[in-house]
Short mmCIF file of N, CA and C in Angstrom, two decimals:
data_model
loop_
_atom_site.label_atom_id
_atom_site.label_comp_id
_atom_site.label_asym_id
_atom_site.label_seq_id
_atom_site.Cartn_x
_atom_site.Cartn_y
_atom_site.Cartn_z
N MET A 512 0.84 -1.17 0.00
CA MET A 512 0.00 0.00 0.00
C MET A 512 0.90 1.25 0.00
N PHE A 513 0.48 2.26 -0.70
CA PHE A 513 1.24 3.50 -0.74
C PHE A 513 0.27 4.69 -0.67
N PHE A 514 0.81 5.80 -0.20
CA PHE A 514 0.04 7.04 -0.09
C PHE A 514 0.74 8.11 -0.91
N LEU A 515 -0.02 8.88 -1.63
CA LEU A 515 0.49 10.04 -2.34
C LEU A 515 0.14 11.27 -1.52
N PHE A 516 1.16 11.96 -1.03
CA PHE A 516 0.90 13.17 -0.26
C PHE A 516 1.91 14.23 -0.66
N GLY A 517 1.57 15.46 -0.36
CA GLY A 517 2.46 16.57 -0.70
C GLY A 517 1.94 17.87 -0.15
N LEU A 518 2.69 18.92 -0.40
CA LEU A 518 2.34 20.27 0.03
C LEU A 518 2.10 21.14 -1.20
N THR A 519 1.06 21.94 -1.15
CA THR A 519 0.79 22.90 -2.22
C THR A 519 0.67 24.29 -1.62
N THR A 520 1.22 25.26 -2.31
CA THR A 520 1.13 26.66 -1.88
C THR A 520 0.38 27.44 -2.94
N ARG A 521 -0.65 28.14 -2.51
CA ARG A 521 -1.47 28.95 -3.43
C ARG A 521 -1.46 30.40 -2.95
N GLU A 522 -1.46 31.31 -3.90
CA GLU A 522 -1.53 32.74 -3.60
C GLU A 522 -2.84 33.29 -4.14
N ASN A 523 -3.47 34.15 -3.34
CA ASN A 523 -4.74 34.74 -3.71
C ASN A 523 -4.64 36.26 -3.51
N LEU A 524 -4.85 37.02 -4.57
CA LEU A 524 -4.83 38.48 -4.47
C LEU A 524 -6.11 38.93 -3.78
N ARG A 525 -5.97 39.53 -2.60
CA ARG A 525 -7.13 39.97 -1.83
C ARG A 525 -7.66 41.30 -2.36
N PHE A 526 -6.79 42.31 -2.44
CA PHE A 526 -7.19 43.61 -2.97
C PHE A 526 -5.94 44.43 -3.25
N THR A 527 -6.13 45.57 -3.92
CA THR A 527 -5.05 46.51 -4.21
C THR A 527 -5.47 47.89 -3.73
N ARG A 528 -4.60 48.53 -2.96
CA ARG A 528 -4.86 49.88 -2.44
C ARG A 528 -3.66 50.77 -2.69
N SER A 529 -3.90 52.03 -2.84
CA SER A 529 -2.83 53.00 -2.97
C SER A 529 -2.38 53.42 -1.56
N ALA A 530 -1.10 53.23 -1.27
CA ALA A 530 -0.55 53.57 0.04
C ALA A 530 0.95 53.83 -0.11
N THR A 531 1.59 54.25 0.96
CA THR A 531 3.02 54.52 0.95
C THR A 531 3.78 53.23 1.23
N CYS A 532 4.79 52.96 0.41
CA CYS A 532 5.60 51.75 0.54
C CYS A 532 6.57 51.89 1.72
N ARG A 533 6.81 50.78 2.41
CA ARG A 533 7.76 50.76 3.53
C ARG A 533 9.21 50.84 3.05
N TYR A 534 9.46 50.42 1.82
CA TYR A 534 10.83 50.34 1.32
C TYR A 534 11.25 51.55 0.49
N CYS A 535 10.44 51.91 -0.51
CA CYS A 535 10.84 53.00 -1.41
C CYS A 535 10.19 54.33 -1.05
N SER A 536 9.27 54.35 -0.09
CA SER A 536 8.57 55.56 0.38
C SER A 536 7.77 56.26 -0.72
N MET A 537 7.44 55.55 -1.77
CA MET A 537 6.62 56.10 -2.85
C MET A 537 5.15 55.80 -2.57
N HIS A 538 4.28 56.69 -2.95
CA HIS A 538 2.84 56.46 -2.84
C HIS A 538 2.42 55.72 -4.11
N ALA A 539 2.28 54.41 -4.01
CA ALA A 539 2.00 53.56 -5.16
C ALA A 539 0.99 52.48 -4.77
N PRO A 540 0.38 51.82 -5.74
CA PRO A 540 -0.54 50.73 -5.42
C PRO A 540 0.16 49.60 -4.67
N GLN A 541 -0.46 49.15 -3.58
CA GLN A 541 0.06 48.06 -2.77
C GLN A 541 -0.91 46.89 -2.89
N GLN A 542 -0.40 45.73 -3.24
CA GLN A 542 -1.23 44.53 -3.35
C GLN A 542 -1.17 43.77 -2.04
N VAL A 543 -2.31 43.30 -1.57
CA VAL A 543 -2.37 42.44 -0.39
C VAL A 543 -2.67 41.03 -0.88
N ILE A 544 -1.73 40.12 -0.61
CA ILE A 544 -1.81 38.75 -1.10
C ILE A 544 -1.89 37.81 0.09
N GLU A 545 -2.77 36.81 -0.01
CA GLU A 545 -2.88 35.78 1.01
C GLU A 545 -2.25 34.50 0.46
N ARG A 546 -1.28 33.95 1.18
CA ARG A 546 -0.58 32.74 0.76
C ARG A 546 -0.91 31.61 1.73
N LYS A 547 -1.42 30.48 1.21
CA LYS A 547 -1.78 29.34 2.04
C LYS A 547 -0.99 28.11 1.60
N THR A 548 -0.46 27.36 2.57
CA THR A 548 0.21 26.10 2.32
C THR A 548 -0.66 24.99 2.89
N LYS A 549 -1.02 24.03 2.03
CA LYS A 549 -1.94 22.96 2.43
C LYS A 549 -1.29 21.59 2.24
N LEU A 550 -1.66 20.67 3.14
CA LEU A 550 -1.26 19.28 3.04
C LEU A 550 -2.29 18.55 2.20
N SER A 551 -1.83 17.83 1.18
CA SER A 551 -2.73 17.10 0.29
C SER A 551 -2.43 15.61 0.34
N VAL A 552 -3.49 14.80 0.34
CA VAL A 552 -3.37 13.35 0.26
C VAL A 552 -4.19 12.91 -0.95
N PHE A 553 -3.56 12.18 -1.86
CA PHE A 553 -4.19 11.77 -3.12
C PHE A 553 -4.77 12.98 -3.85
N PHE A 554 -4.01 14.08 -3.88
CA PHE A 554 -4.35 15.31 -4.59
C PHE A 554 -5.59 16.02 -4.04
N ILE A 555 -5.99 15.69 -2.82
CA ILE A 555 -7.12 16.35 -2.17
C ILE A 555 -6.57 17.16 -0.99
N PRO A 556 -6.70 18.49 -1.00
CA PRO A 556 -6.20 19.30 0.10
C PRO A 556 -7.00 19.02 1.38
N LEU A 557 -6.27 18.70 2.47
CA LEU A 557 -6.92 18.35 3.73
C LEU A 557 -6.76 19.40 4.81
N LEU A 558 -5.52 19.83 5.06
CA LEU A 558 -5.24 20.74 6.17
C LEU A 558 -4.49 21.97 5.69
N THR A 559 -4.85 23.12 6.23
CA THR A 559 -4.08 24.32 5.99
C THR A 559 -2.99 24.37 7.06
N LEU A 560 -1.74 24.29 6.62
CA LEU A 560 -0.62 24.27 7.56
C LEU A 560 -0.11 25.67 7.88
N LYS A 561 -0.16 26.57 6.90
CA LYS A 561 0.41 27.90 7.10
C LYS A 561 -0.40 28.91 6.29
N LYS A 562 -0.68 30.06 6.90
CA LYS A 562 -1.41 31.13 6.24
C LYS A 562 -0.64 32.43 6.47
N THR A 563 -0.27 33.09 5.38
CA THR A 563 0.54 34.30 5.47
C THR A 563 -0.11 35.39 4.63
N ARG A 564 -0.09 36.62 5.15
CA ARG A 564 -0.56 37.78 4.40
C ARG A 564 0.65 38.62 4.03
N LEU A 565 0.70 39.06 2.77
CA LEU A 565 1.83 39.83 2.28
C LEU A 565 1.36 41.14 1.68
N GLN A 566 2.18 42.17 1.84
CA GLN A 566 1.95 43.45 1.18
C GLN A 566 3.07 43.62 0.16
N VAL A 567 2.70 43.79 -1.12
CA VAL A 567 3.67 43.87 -2.21
C VAL A 567 3.52 45.23 -2.90
N CYS A 568 4.62 45.95 -3.00
CA CYS A 568 4.63 47.24 -3.69
C CYS A 568 4.74 47.01 -5.19
N THR A 569 3.88 47.67 -5.98
CA THR A 569 3.93 47.50 -7.43
C THR A 569 5.02 48.36 -8.06
N HIS A 570 5.58 49.31 -7.30
CA HIS A 570 6.62 50.18 -7.83
C HIS A 570 8.00 49.54 -7.70
N CYS A 571 8.36 49.10 -6.49
CA CYS A 571 9.70 48.56 -6.26
C CYS A 571 9.74 47.04 -6.08
N GLY A 572 8.57 46.42 -5.86
CA GLY A 572 8.54 44.97 -5.65
C GLY A 572 8.83 44.55 -4.23
N GLY A 573 8.95 45.50 -3.33
CA GLY A 573 9.21 45.18 -1.91
C GLY A 573 8.06 44.39 -1.31
N THR A 574 8.40 43.33 -0.58
CA THR A 574 7.39 42.46 0.01
C THR A 574 7.60 42.38 1.51
N SER A 575 6.51 42.50 2.27
CA SER A 575 6.60 42.37 3.72
C SER A 575 5.36 41.66 4.24
N ARG A 576 5.54 40.93 5.33
CA ARG A 576 4.40 40.26 5.98
C ARG A 576 3.60 41.29 6.76
N ILE A 577 2.28 41.10 6.76
CA ILE A 577 1.42 41.96 7.55
C ILE A 577 0.48 41.08 8.38
N SER A 578 -0.02 41.66 9.45
CA SER A 578 -0.96 40.93 10.31
C SER A 578 -2.38 41.14 9.81
N GLY A 579 -3.31 40.45 10.44
CA GLY A 579 -4.71 40.59 10.06
C GLY A 579 -5.24 41.99 10.32
N SER A 580 -4.80 42.62 11.43
CA SER A 580 -5.25 43.97 11.73
C SER A 580 -4.69 44.98 10.72
N GLU A 581 -3.46 44.77 10.27
CA GLU A 581 -2.90 45.65 9.24
C GLU A 581 -3.63 45.49 7.91
N GLU A 582 -4.05 44.26 7.61
CA GLU A 582 -4.82 44.02 6.39
C GLU A 582 -6.17 44.74 6.46
N ARG A 583 -6.83 44.66 7.61
CA ARG A 583 -8.11 45.35 7.76
C ARG A 583 -7.94 46.86 7.66
N ALA A 584 -6.84 47.42 8.19
CA ALA A 584 -6.58 48.85 8.10
C ALA A 584 -6.36 49.28 6.64
N LEU A 585 -5.66 48.44 5.87
CA LEU A 585 -5.44 48.76 4.46
C LEU A 585 -6.72 48.64 3.65
N ALA A 586 -7.61 47.77 4.06
CA ALA A 586 -8.85 47.54 3.32
C ALA A 586 -9.82 48.72 3.41
N ARG A 587 -9.67 49.55 4.41
CA ARG A 587 -10.57 50.70 4.56
C ARG A 587 -10.30 51.76 3.56
#
């Protein structure tokens, strides 16, 4: 008997807002991306192992992790 298992990482664009970048200090569109890593067995995703929110600057490409409260503040 054998099992096929693995990890898959998916990115989902939540929204885009205009804000000041932490790296280049330019007022440019900032993308908020949600990244999830899931455990799959027989190509069926079962468990979410890791969930990360990222803020990506469209001007310089700078990426930083943000918390849920920071995401809600950017969404307003």
